[in-house]
XYZ file of C-alpha atoms in Angstrom:
765
model
C 167.058 145.806 110.834
C 165.527 143.392 108.362
C 162.632 144.277 106.072
C 160.326 142.159 108.211
C 161.440 143.975 111.339
C 160.938 147.403 109.773
C 157.441 146.380 108.673
C 156.607 145.458 112.252
C 157.659 148.818 113.624
C 156.290 151.024 110.851
C 152.739 149.611 111.008
C 152.424 149.067 107.262
C 150.521 146.268 105.536
C 151.562 142.973 107.033
C 152.240 144.545 110.440
C 152.474 142.467 113.599
C 150.120 141.839 115.152
C 147.595 141.820 112.303
C 144.672 144.195 112.646
C 142.096 141.416 113.140
C 144.109 139.889 115.955
C 144.703 143.243 117.596
C 141.025 144.057 117.540
C 140.269 140.725 119.109
C 142.791 141.412 121.798
C 144.950 138.404 120.921
C 147.993 137.393 118.891
C 148.531 134.976 116.023
C 151.644 132.847 115.620
C 154.364 134.360 113.466
C 154.140 133.488 109.779
C 150.394 132.750 109.733
C 147.555 135.018 108.559
C 145.138 135.548 111.428
C 141.448 134.732 110.963
C 138.918 137.517 111.565
C 137.665 137.604 115.080
C 134.620 135.570 116.074
C 132.721 138.771 116.807
C 133.353 140.022 113.286
C 132.228 136.726 111.851
C 129.026 136.756 113.891
C 128.284 140.300 112.813
C 128.785 139.380 109.171
C 126.558 136.317 109.485
C 123.834 138.293 111.248
C 123.960 140.986 108.569
C 123.617 138.302 105.908
C 120.672 136.703 107.679
C 118.985 140.107 108.051
C 119.429 140.956 104.388
C 116.746 142.012 101.942
C 113.919 139.516 101.592
C 114.903 137.477 104.644
C 112.344 138.970 107.044
C 109.111 137.511 105.645
C 109.636 133.838 106.659
C 110.072 134.936 110.280
C 106.766 136.827 110.439
C 104.533 133.711 110.699
C 106.897 132.334 113.338
C 106.408 135.458 115.433
C 102.675 135.361 114.690
C 102.514 131.749 115.858
C 104.481 132.653 118.986
C 101.717 135.089 119.889
C 99.103 132.376 119.352
C 101.093 130.001 121.547
C 101.193 132.682 124.229
C 97.414 132.940 124.058
C 96.920 129.211 124.630
C 99.435 129.275 127.487
C 97.465 131.935 129.376
C 95.729 130.821 132.560
C 92.651 132.983 131.988
C 90.942 134.385 128.943
C 92.519 137.693 127.819
C 90.424 140.811 127.334
C 89.763 141.071 123.610
C 89.601 144.861 123.487
C 92.948 145.240 125.234
C 94.630 142.627 123.031
C 93.225 144.235 119.882
C 94.270 147.769 120.840
C 97.776 146.589 121.745
C 98.136 144.729 118.450
C 96.887 147.658 116.360
C 99.149 150.088 118.201
C 102.233 147.923 117.713
C 101.430 147.382 114.027
C 101.114 151.152 113.517
C 104.403 151.674 115.373
C 106.120 149.112 113.143
C 104.820 150.918 110.045
C 106.115 154.264 111.296
C 109.530 152.711 111.977
C 109.794 151.158 108.514
C 112.871 153.271 107.636
C 114.549 152.816 110.999
C 117.139 150.208 111.926
C 114.823 148.703 114.525
C 112.145 147.960 111.910
C 112.748 144.160 111.897
C 112.392 144.027 115.671
C 109.278 146.187 115.553
C 107.720 143.899 112.935
C 108.400 140.801 115.024
C 106.896 142.363 118.151
C 103.845 143.515 116.193
C 103.434 140.024 114.714
C 103.510 138.453 118.181
C 100.839 140.872 119.397
C 98.750 140.293 116.273
C 98.852 136.522 116.746
C 97.757 136.880 120.347
C 94.884 139.179 119.369
C 93.712 136.983 116.467
C 93.567 133.910 118.713
C 91.616 135.880 121.324
C 89.193 137.118 118.683
C 88.661 133.616 117.247
C 87.737 132.245 120.674
C 85.269 135.099 121.232
C 83.749 134.518 117.796
C 83.083 130.798 118.336
C 81.960 131.152 121.975
C 79.253 128.642 122.929
C 78.060 126.545 125.830
C 79.916 123.483 127.107
C 78.088 120.751 129.005
C 78.907 120.669 132.718
C 78.044 117.114 133.716
C 76.526 113.980 132.135
C 72.832 113.874 131.266
C 71.398 110.390 131.008
C 68.228 111.173 129.062
C 67.619 114.290 127.033
C 65.348 114.965 124.063
C 67.216 116.690 121.246
C 66.177 117.814 117.805
C 68.203 119.431 115.084
C 69.889 119.211 111.685
C 72.526 116.610 110.853
C 75.635 118.478 109.705
C 78.240 115.735 109.224
C 78.360 111.944 109.329
C 81.313 109.592 109.844
C 81.253 105.916 108.911
C 83.491 104.109 111.397
C 84.707 100.530 111.819
C 82.327 99.626 114.673
C 79.919 102.533 115.037
C 78.764 105.556 113.076
C 78.956 109.113 114.338
C 77.278 112.360 113.364
C 77.223 116.000 114.435
C 73.827 117.498 115.227
C 73.166 121.229 115.081
C 70.745 121.600 117.993
C 67.518 123.543 117.527
C 65.754 122.396 120.690
C 66.755 120.491 123.786
C 64.505 119.228 126.593
C 65.670 117.646 129.804
C 64.423 117.154 133.373
C 67.207 119.570 134.271
C 67.163 123.167 133.095
C 70.218 123.186 130.882
C 71.580 125.919 128.721
C 71.106 124.885 125.127
C 74.110 123.572 123.266
C 75.050 124.671 119.791
C 76.202 121.292 118.483
C 76.535 117.775 119.864
C 78.394 114.765 118.473
C 76.534 111.473 118.808
C 77.446 107.840 118.239
C 74.933 105.311 116.886
C 74.922 101.683 115.840
C 76.710 101.045 112.580
C 74.526 101.720 109.584
C 71.916 103.786 111.449
C 73.331 107.316 111.178
C 70.835 109.736 109.586
C 71.544 111.485 106.312
C 73.365 114.806 106.295
C 70.901 117.665 105.996
C 67.992 115.807 107.568
C 66.067 117.123 110.569
C 65.818 114.506 113.331
C 64.425 114.054 116.811
C 66.002 111.653 119.286
C 66.837 110.859 122.875
C 70.475 110.788 123.891
C 72.843 110.386 126.750
C 75.123 113.419 126.661
C 78.606 113.610 128.127
C 80.875 116.633 128.568
C 83.832 116.991 126.185
C 86.643 114.661 127.101
C 89.312 116.098 129.374
C 92.969 115.094 128.901
C 93.526 111.638 130.350
C 96.715 112.696 132.110
C 98.583 115.966 132.634
C 100.215 116.953 129.365
C 97.964 114.751 127.221
C 96.202 116.050 124.151
C 93.092 118.117 124.828
C 90.304 116.746 122.625
C 87.847 119.057 124.361
C 89.682 122.097 123.001
C 89.267 120.778 119.461
C 85.579 120.200 120.068
C 85.171 123.721 121.420
C 86.600 125.339 118.290
C 84.411 123.046 116.183
C 81.387 124.449 118.007
C 80.614 121.127 119.755
C 79.597 121.388 123.402
C 78.950 117.709 124.212
C 79.186 114.189 122.847
C 77.274 111.059 123.658
C 75.113 108.171 122.481
C 71.716 107.909 120.843
C 69.158 106.055 122.941
C 66.398 104.385 120.956
C 65.169 105.221 117.490
C 65.989 108.318 115.462
C 62.882 109.983 114.036
C 62.992 112.109 110.913
C 60.654 115.101 111.167
C 59.646 118.187 109.225
C 62.217 120.936 109.832
C 61.160 124.295 111.267
C 63.196 126.002 108.537
C 65.427 125.128 105.607
C 68.594 125.094 107.686
C 70.419 127.576 105.453
C 72.682 127.277 102.446
C 75.524 125.803 104.485
C 73.393 122.777 105.333
C 72.372 122.311 101.714
C 76.025 122.490 100.697
C 76.988 119.952 103.400
C 74.237 117.591 102.231
C 75.388 117.872 98.618
C 79.050 117.171 99.464
C 78.108 114.294 101.753
C 75.974 112.810 99.001
C 78.915 113.082 96.628
C 81.210 111.348 99.131
C 78.649 108.600 99.674
C 78.303 108.114 95.922
C 82.068 107.783 95.479
C 82.265 105.345 98.381
C 79.409 103.290 96.947
C 81.053 103.065 93.521
C 84.340 102.060 95.120
C 82.476 99.491 97.253
C 81.088 97.856 94.124
C 84.637 96.812 93.180
C 86.693 96.848 96.377
C 85.926 95.710 99.896
C 87.424 95.693 103.360
C 90.486 97.815 104.005
C 91.064 98.378 100.296
C 87.718 100.119 100.053
C 88.277 102.031 103.298
C 91.722 103.298 102.239
C 90.533 104.239 98.744
C 87.669 106.208 100.267
C 90.056 107.842 102.735
C 92.392 108.982 99.958
C 89.591 110.533 97.907
C 87.069 111.806 100.464
C 88.987 112.062 103.753
C 86.770 109.521 105.589
C 89.310 107.200 107.220
C 87.473 105.808 110.253
C 86.388 102.575 108.550
C 89.948 101.197 108.343
C 90.395 98.206 110.631
C 92.627 98.552 113.674
C 95.390 96.086 112.574
C 95.911 97.795 109.212
C 95.636 101.263 110.747
C 98.261 100.368 113.367
C 100.560 98.861 110.745
C 100.319 102.026 108.642
C 101.315 104.274 111.520
C 104.011 101.956 112.901
C 105.631 101.676 109.470
C 105.576 105.428 108.867
C 102.913 105.343 106.147
C 100.160 106.755 108.345
C 100.450 110.134 106.633
C 98.944 108.568 103.512
C 95.626 108.074 105.308
C 95.110 111.748 106.105
C 94.693 114.134 103.190
C 97.446 116.699 103.463
C 100.214 118.223 101.400
C 101.265 115.064 99.602
C 97.761 114.302 98.318
C 97.091 117.900 97.340
C 100.418 118.084 95.495
C 99.684 114.851 93.602
C 96.193 116.005 92.594
C 97.373 119.443 91.503
C 100.468 118.004 89.815
C 98.586 115.349 87.848
C 96.006 117.870 86.635
C 98.669 120.489 85.845
C 100.823 118.198 83.707
C 97.868 116.420 82.102
C 96.227 119.681 81.012
C 99.540 121.103 79.837
C 100.287 117.964 77.832
C 96.863 118.042 76.203
C 97.157 121.721 75.315
C 100.648 121.155 73.949
C 99.160 118.818 71.337
C 97.580 121.882 69.717
C 100.480 123.872 68.149
C 98.622 127.206 67.776
C 97.947 127.250 71.507
C 101.556 126.572 72.454
C 102.782 129.416 70.286
C 100.230 132.114 71.033
C 98.886 131.440 74.511
C 100.321 130.872 78.018
C 99.269 127.235 78.366
C 101.425 126.860 81.475
C 99.310 129.458 83.262
C 96.104 127.881 81.976
C 97.294 124.568 83.385
C 97.968 126.221 86.738
C 94.401 127.575 86.784
C 93.006 124.100 86.053
C 95.186 122.607 88.785
C 94.009 125.246 91.252
C 90.356 124.476 90.492
C 91.027 120.752 90.921
C 92.774 121.364 94.240
C 89.855 123.512 95.444
C 87.376 120.773 94.550
C 89.539 118.195 96.347
C 89.606 120.468 99.403
C 85.811 120.647 99.513
C 85.338 116.956 98.785
C 87.681 115.903 101.602
C 85.909 117.994 104.235
C 88.413 120.870 104.449
C 90.186 119.710 107.602
C 93.031 121.809 108.994
C 95.772 119.747 107.346
C 93.943 119.881 104.026
C 93.408 123.643 104.320
C 97.105 124.149 104.946
C 97.931 121.953 101.969
C 95.505 123.798 99.708
C 96.799 127.229 100.692
C 100.371 126.104 100.091
C 99.442 124.605 96.721
C 97.416 127.689 95.799
C 100.326 129.999 96.561
C 102.620 127.871 94.387
C 100.163 127.823 91.482
C 99.488 131.546 91.741
C 103.237 132.116 91.666
C 103.325 130.206 88.371
C 100.511 132.377 87.031
C 102.395 135.596 87.815
C 105.786 134.264 86.655
C 107.335 134.035 90.091
C 109.446 131.301 91.611
C 107.043 128.740 93.059
C 108.714 126.694 95.800
C 110.293 129.124 98.266
C 110.276 129.918 101.941
C 108.051 132.881 101.087
C 105.283 130.659 99.715
C 105.471 128.569 102.869
C 105.328 131.733 104.990
C 102.280 133.065 103.144
C 100.486 129.717 103.492
C 101.281 129.609 107.210
C 99.959 133.125 107.750
C 96.721 132.311 105.942
C 96.117 129.142 107.980
C 96.980 130.761 111.318
C 94.802 133.780 110.598
C 91.800 131.687 109.590
C 92.279 128.988 112.253
C 94.734 130.047 114.987
C 93.768 126.964 116.996
C 95.527 124.888 114.329
C 98.876 125.816 115.884
C 98.398 123.378 118.781
C 97.157 120.562 116.534
C 99.669 117.863 115.539
C 98.643 117.963 111.871
C 99.687 121.608 111.545
C 102.931 121.111 113.437
C 103.957 118.026 111.499
C 102.864 119.359 108.115
C 104.751 122.629 108.354
C 107.827 121.033 109.891
C 108.005 118.535 107.041
C 107.318 121.184 104.400
C 109.989 123.471 105.860
C 112.472 120.611 105.672
C 111.517 119.788 102.087
C 111.744 123.417 100.921
C 115.160 123.681 102.574
C 116.191 120.476 100.804
C 115.051 121.833 97.439
C 116.639 125.261 97.832
C 119.804 124.345 99.724
C 120.386 120.623 99.639
C 119.756 119.876 95.971
C 122.151 122.516 94.559
C 124.879 121.342 96.933
C 124.208 117.668 96.290
C 124.178 117.827 92.492
C 126.561 120.747 91.882
C 129.132 118.788 89.840
C 130.195 118.574 86.183
C 127.959 116.802 83.699
C 130.550 114.143 83.037
C 130.895 113.221 86.668
C 129.655 110.138 88.493
C 126.647 112.182 89.609
C 125.602 112.711 86.010
C 125.989 109.010 85.232
C 123.913 108.197 88.301
C 121.207 110.615 87.124
C 121.185 108.913 83.731
C 120.076 105.661 85.358
C 117.500 107.315 87.602
C 119.738 107.319 90.633
C 119.198 111.008 91.244
C 115.446 110.538 91.512
C 115.897 107.618 93.912
C 118.361 109.630 95.988
C 116.007 112.605 96.135
C 113.071 110.391 97.123
C 115.156 108.843 99.892
C 116.380 112.241 101.050
C 112.887 113.721 100.977
C 111.537 110.817 103.024
C 114.421 111.070 105.480
C 114.136 114.851 105.882
C 110.343 114.784 106.286
C 110.580 111.902 108.759
C 113.243 113.600 110.859
C 111.370 116.919 110.820
C 108.141 115.335 112.040
C 109.782 112.996 114.551
C 109.682 115.384 117.562
C 105.952 115.977 117.086
C 105.146 112.292 116.584
C 107.117 111.498 119.743
C 105.334 114.236 121.706
C 101.754 113.556 120.601
C 101.811 109.812 119.878
C 104.798 108.650 121.980
C 106.472 106.760 119.181
C 108.828 107.185 116.268
C 109.187 105.239 113.029
C 112.718 103.791 112.710
C 111.975 102.231 109.315
C 109.920 105.049 107.876
C 112.388 105.700 105.048
C 112.240 102.047 103.953
C 108.448 102.003 103.973
C 108.142 105.271 102.079
C 110.727 104.263 99.472
C 108.880 101.001 98.853
C 105.302 102.296 98.896
C 105.180 105.956 97.897
C 106.212 105.551 94.229
C 103.294 103.137 93.792
C 100.920 105.500 95.589
C 102.091 108.460 93.496
C 102.179 106.714 90.117
C 99.263 104.271 90.424
C 96.950 104.742 93.408
C 96.257 108.486 93.284
C 96.130 108.850 89.459
C 93.798 105.840 89.254
C 91.564 107.409 91.885
C 91.381 110.697 89.987
C 90.607 108.916 86.725
C 87.961 106.872 88.523
C 86.180 110.012 89.708
C 86.336 111.488 86.197
C 84.943 108.277 84.710
C 82.108 107.916 87.250
C 79.530 109.977 85.331
C 80.138 107.822 82.235
C 80.053 104.469 84.061
C 83.611 103.393 83.187
C 85.119 103.786 86.637
C 85.285 100.100 87.658
C 88.655 99.445 86.006
C 90.265 102.401 87.734
C 89.036 101.295 91.162
C 90.517 97.855 90.499
C 93.875 99.395 89.574
C 93.678 101.557 92.673
C 93.016 98.425 94.736
C 96.150 96.721 93.385
C 98.272 99.663 94.481
C 96.596 99.732 97.907
C 97.313 96.005 98.301
C 101.000 96.730 97.763
C 100.911 99.598 100.256
C 99.259 97.417 102.915
C 101.783 94.635 102.266
C 104.684 97.033 102.707
C 103.166 98.508 105.871
C 102.607 95.107 107.455
C 106.073 93.878 106.481
C 107.814 96.934 107.913
C 105.646 96.882 111.041
C 106.720 93.263 111.646
C 110.454 94.063 111.517
C 112.367 93.845 114.824
C 112.371 97.190 116.593
C 109.771 98.688 114.267
C 107.822 100.193 117.170
C 109.981 103.010 118.461
C 108.302 103.917 121.729
C 108.997 107.235 123.421
C 107.973 108.184 126.942
C 105.971 111.380 127.362
C 107.817 114.653 127.809
C 106.789 118.255 128.296
C 106.422 121.181 125.932
C 109.910 122.469 126.752
C 111.764 119.867 124.662
C 109.183 120.260 121.895
C 109.761 124.016 121.753
C 113.523 123.486 121.715
C 113.162 120.983 118.866
C 110.926 123.409 116.950
C 113.500 126.176 117.349
C 116.182 123.820 116.068
C 114.165 122.841 112.997
C 113.382 126.476 112.200
C 117.014 127.565 112.536
C 118.270 124.699 110.390
C 115.641 125.370 107.761
C 115.643 129.159 107.483
C 119.210 130.261 108.196
C 121.742 130.274 105.355
C 125.017 131.085 107.125
C 126.904 128.796 109.531
C 124.570 130.151 112.208
C 122.189 127.428 111.059
C 124.204 124.869 113.004
C 122.919 126.436 116.184
C 119.725 124.639 115.222
C 121.541 121.314 115.478
C 122.644 122.281 118.980
C 119.039 123.120 119.896
C 117.873 119.755 118.541
C 120.551 117.918 120.511
C 119.519 119.769 123.667
C 115.872 118.879 122.979
C 116.713 115.182 122.658
C 118.674 115.149 125.916
C 115.934 117.130 127.653
C 113.185 114.799 126.430
C 115.079 111.646 127.424
C 115.822 113.080 130.861
C 112.167 113.863 131.607
C 111.147 111.965 134.769
C 108.019 109.848 134.559
C 105.293 110.075 137.227
C 105.238 107.592 140.091
C 101.433 107.699 140.357
C 98.671 108.437 137.844
C 95.069 108.991 138.931
C 92.209 109.109 136.462
C 89.791 112.022 136.525
C 86.996 109.933 138.036
C 89.300 108.345 140.627
C 88.357 104.833 139.510
C 91.752 103.946 138.030
C 95.209 104.452 139.535
C 98.603 103.670 138.038
C 101.407 102.967 140.528
C 105.042 102.564 139.462
C 106.342 99.409 141.062
C 109.803 98.172 141.868
C 110.214 96.876 138.312
C 109.841 100.450 136.988
C 106.547 99.723 135.237
C 103.034 100.876 135.982
C 100.725 98.587 137.944
C 97.068 99.419 137.807
C 94.385 99.633 140.448
C 90.781 99.555 139.263
C 87.540 100.031 141.154
C 85.822 97.158 139.365
C 85.159 93.822 140.947
C 88.424 92.009 141.490
C 90.363 94.947 140.064
C 89.050 94.189 136.573
C 89.938 96.887 134.062
C 88.025 95.637 131.098
C 85.506 98.285 130.086
C 85.897 100.343 126.932
C 86.392 103.395 129.132
C 89.292 101.723 130.918
C 90.721 100.422 127.637
C 91.089 103.846 126.059
C 92.497 105.320 129.269
C 95.042 102.525 129.748
C 96.223 102.662 126.141
C 97.025 106.334 126.603
C 98.787 105.771 129.919
C 100.856 102.847 128.624
C 101.798 104.668 125.415
C 102.890 107.731 127.415
C 105.033 105.443 129.574
C 106.666 103.781 126.525
C 105.186 100.526 127.748
C 104.384 97.935 125.089
C 101.974 95.878 127.178
C 98.392 95.488 126.020
C 95.405 96.438 128.144
C 94.567 92.815 128.947
C 98.064 91.869 130.111
C 97.872 90.154 133.544
C 101.130 91.825 134.625
C 99.296 95.158 134.764
C 97.660 94.183 138.052
C 100.588 92.295 139.588
C 101.362 93.377 143.133
C 97.901 94.891 143.617
C 95.793 93.524 146.471
C 92.032 94.050 146.455
C 89.040 93.141 148.558
C 85.503 94.459 148.894
C 86.705 97.507 150.835
C 89.352 98.674 148.369
C 92.782 98.057 146.834
C 96.401 98.753 147.779
C 99.653 98.710 145.796
C 103.311 99.117 146.770
C 105.304 102.104 145.506
C 108.807 101.509 144.158
C 110.433 103.629 146.843
C 108.313 102.253 149.644
C 104.892 103.183 150.934
C 101.410 102.143 149.910
C 98.846 103.690 147.584
C 95.275 102.873 148.604
C 91.930 103.115 146.839
C 89.183 103.120 149.459
C 85.767 101.950 148.265
C 83.956 101.674 151.612
C 83.913 103.841 154.744
C 85.304 101.035 156.920
C 88.558 101.091 154.897
C 89.329 104.752 155.503
C 90.756 104.496 159.006
C 93.113 101.650 158.132
C 94.244 103.267 154.863
C 94.854 106.614 156.558
C 97.183 104.912 158.988
C 99.103 102.698 156.550
C 99.085 104.410 153.162
C 101.170 107.292 151.843
C 98.421 108.228 149.381
C 94.687 107.645 149.683
C 92.220 107.987 146.810
C 88.570 107.937 147.802
C 85.149 109.182 146.779
C 84.223 109.645 150.435
C 85.074 112.139 153.138
C 88.369 111.133 154.732
C 88.930 111.588 158.503
C 90.283 114.990 159.479
C 93.345 113.434 161.116
C 94.219 111.208 158.140
C 97.975 110.676 157.948
C 97.972 110.015 154.193
C 97.817 112.505 151.366
C 94.137 112.393 150.380
C 92.858 112.773 146.823
C 89.074 112.969 146.951
C 86.364 113.476 144.370
C 86.199 117.198 144.977
C 89.851 117.649 144.019
C 89.470 115.432 140.958
C 86.352 117.311 139.894
C 88.226 120.594 140.088
C 91.625 119.540 138.751
C 90.988 116.513 136.558
C 93.456 113.673 136.188
C 96.579 113.887 138.350
C 100.220 112.816 138.070
C 102.362 112.598 141.222
C 106.108 112.228 141.671
C 107.888 111.310 144.880
C 109.564 114.317 146.446
C 111.710 114.764 149.529
C 108.801 115.940 151.648
C 105.951 114.004 150.016
C 104.612 114.254 146.482
C 104.919 116.821 143.690
C 101.556 117.049 141.946
C 100.711 117.926 138.343
C 97.077 118.373 137.334
C 95.279 118.499 134.012
C 93.833 121.814 135.159
C 96.014 123.536 137.754
C 94.450 125.932 140.198
C 93.698 129.319 138.676
C 93.222 128.044 135.130
C 89.915 129.141 133.606
C 89.512 128.961 129.836
C 86.324 128.792 127.731
C 86.936 125.161 126.765
C 87.971 124.342 130.339
C 86.075 126.605 132.761
C 86.920 126.625 136.440
C 84.694 124.203 138.339
C 84.521 126.634 141.247
C 82.136 128.747 139.181
C 79.488 126.016 139.279
C 76.750 126.259 141.874
C 75.775 122.871 143.252
C 72.347 121.797 142.077
C 72.473 123.949 138.953
C 73.436 122.836 135.493
C 76.234 125.225 134.727
C 78.544 125.154 131.767
C 81.842 123.859 133.005
C 84.418 121.219 132.457
C 83.933 117.673 133.778
C 86.635 115.211 134.560
C 85.569 111.810 133.371
C 87.061 109.262 131.003
C 84.965 108.156 128.122
C 83.862 105.106 126.233
C 85.858 104.312 123.131
C 82.910 104.948 120.822
C 82.774 108.569 121.953
C 86.497 109.261 121.736
C 88.686 110.271 118.823
C 91.258 107.790 117.605
C 94.868 108.450 116.721
C 93.900 108.560 113.072
C 91.660 111.533 113.895
C 94.785 113.473 114.833
C 97.775 112.293 112.888
C 98.209 114.048 109.559
C 101.904 114.129 108.828
C 103.387 115.623 105.714
């Protein structure tokens, strides 16, 4: 027997089959070393991912999962039960800290804690929500905030008294629109008459819920001022918070006025937006170009702005201190610079209004600067995790806001790029081509391009979900504009604010304006490129969750298990593209219907004379519907009403698969429509024997806007508020007693002046 044969039979090293193959239950070809089994590899990767220090970044993810579970609930949870469950699970996790199941226990406790914190926040901000419109009500109160917009002004009034012909429960705050230039000063006590409207319901199933945002802001209604606003003597001082708000608003107004002395138009509006957070005065064409090009994130103060402010102050202070040799030798000037940068970032947070995106950015920046102060590594997944936990604990409602989702997704991608991508990309000898490229600044250009690409890809699922579009040329726009914004626009703005008290700020505003001109030019050029508007049809939360899981896995995992995130992202893309679009859309007031015709596009039925859909209410509604359908037509396009027949009694339109959709306006149309139509929408009582599916005002009042899809046996219906749903910001209509002014949720579209714009939401990183 040969030596090789004896080795096989004796079971010594090099035996056949090898141990790894035998354990796997298979055989390797003769002469080749067998790879460890897949199970062994997975175990090794899992052990590596569960190593020391790897648990913390997953805690805010579990915490956020609990918050998401809270917002997915159909009815409001019981706070005491949620709190007891969370405390019990946290105690159990602490007791199991030396057990193997400790990581699992921590994750479960974090989920329960997130659920309980969200429940507690809702109970803490509980307030009344207007049930139905009031056309004339006398209101008095303190002005808390004021927004200067392109066409109208808007302010939030803290209500002290409210008088109406109807006995209404008093509201805590209302948001009112007024003619441009007539908004009262922040901190003043005013008396006025207003038309109040309930918070806006989603305009279609799956659309963004502006009313939920208003609820957590303490606002129970919005509307319009009727007549003059009278300033009166306040019944009390209004408290320190009002005095603080008045001071900060005065500071913002002063900055805007000084900028306005040098700049005008969109240059002034963008400069004010970058420094104070007030971005509503930007004209629609420039605003659209910014978002289409991928530069819209510049308009909303978030991580980029906070990083620039803190970075400029940090390096400027450190450079100045370094000019004094005794300080550099004997004192920690780096830590002093971090303290100065932290104070500057805190001031910028207060000046900009402390929105959710800005809070997140400040907490992230603060964690980084504090890490510098205590000699710890600054940019890590741990700092991101700590910032996320702070934001979600303070404002759990931020989880469902696009600014939070996009900011943290982008930041996660950038931290992963810094910690994983940069070492791999530039890990080569100094005399290599990479080093020569770095000598000429190529490394910085490559990193800027990579950062823009990573941030754009990370935020793309959320932009597609919330705004129904992506930015194909975002990298080009950011490469062309962001160096100018970082090196000229923002530093000039900071120097302008520092020079204001001394009267030498005019030059800096002019320099800032030159940089803004370049940014606008780049945005308009990119927006005009072929295919610059990447439209995306609406899809559900399932693909968004799958995409989020993919981004998290790619960002946090270190072993080859991270590529499971790529698989999740691919599945999310396929899932989103395969989402069927509704065949019929019905507005919450029943006055507008969208019917998918034979050409695959929506055709619109309106209750106005001659099917005219020209009011501001219709305009906002139709823009949302068309965007969600990836339809590039404008609201005034004649093709929107093609194939729709109208007369004084009502309108009818043909469905793509056959059958008619009818909107009955008069009683004499009901009998005919019941006989001919597959779907009948009416504000009147339909005959009991109607052969069509009837959608009446009672159903719309209870369920809001509807989306219907053709099914084998009729229609599958999705509603803004399905039956059984009863949340504080969207109470069940069944709880309202007719004739009483309860606090419930209406279902009515709104005029443009009373609605948020896309710029109110989008705050990418």
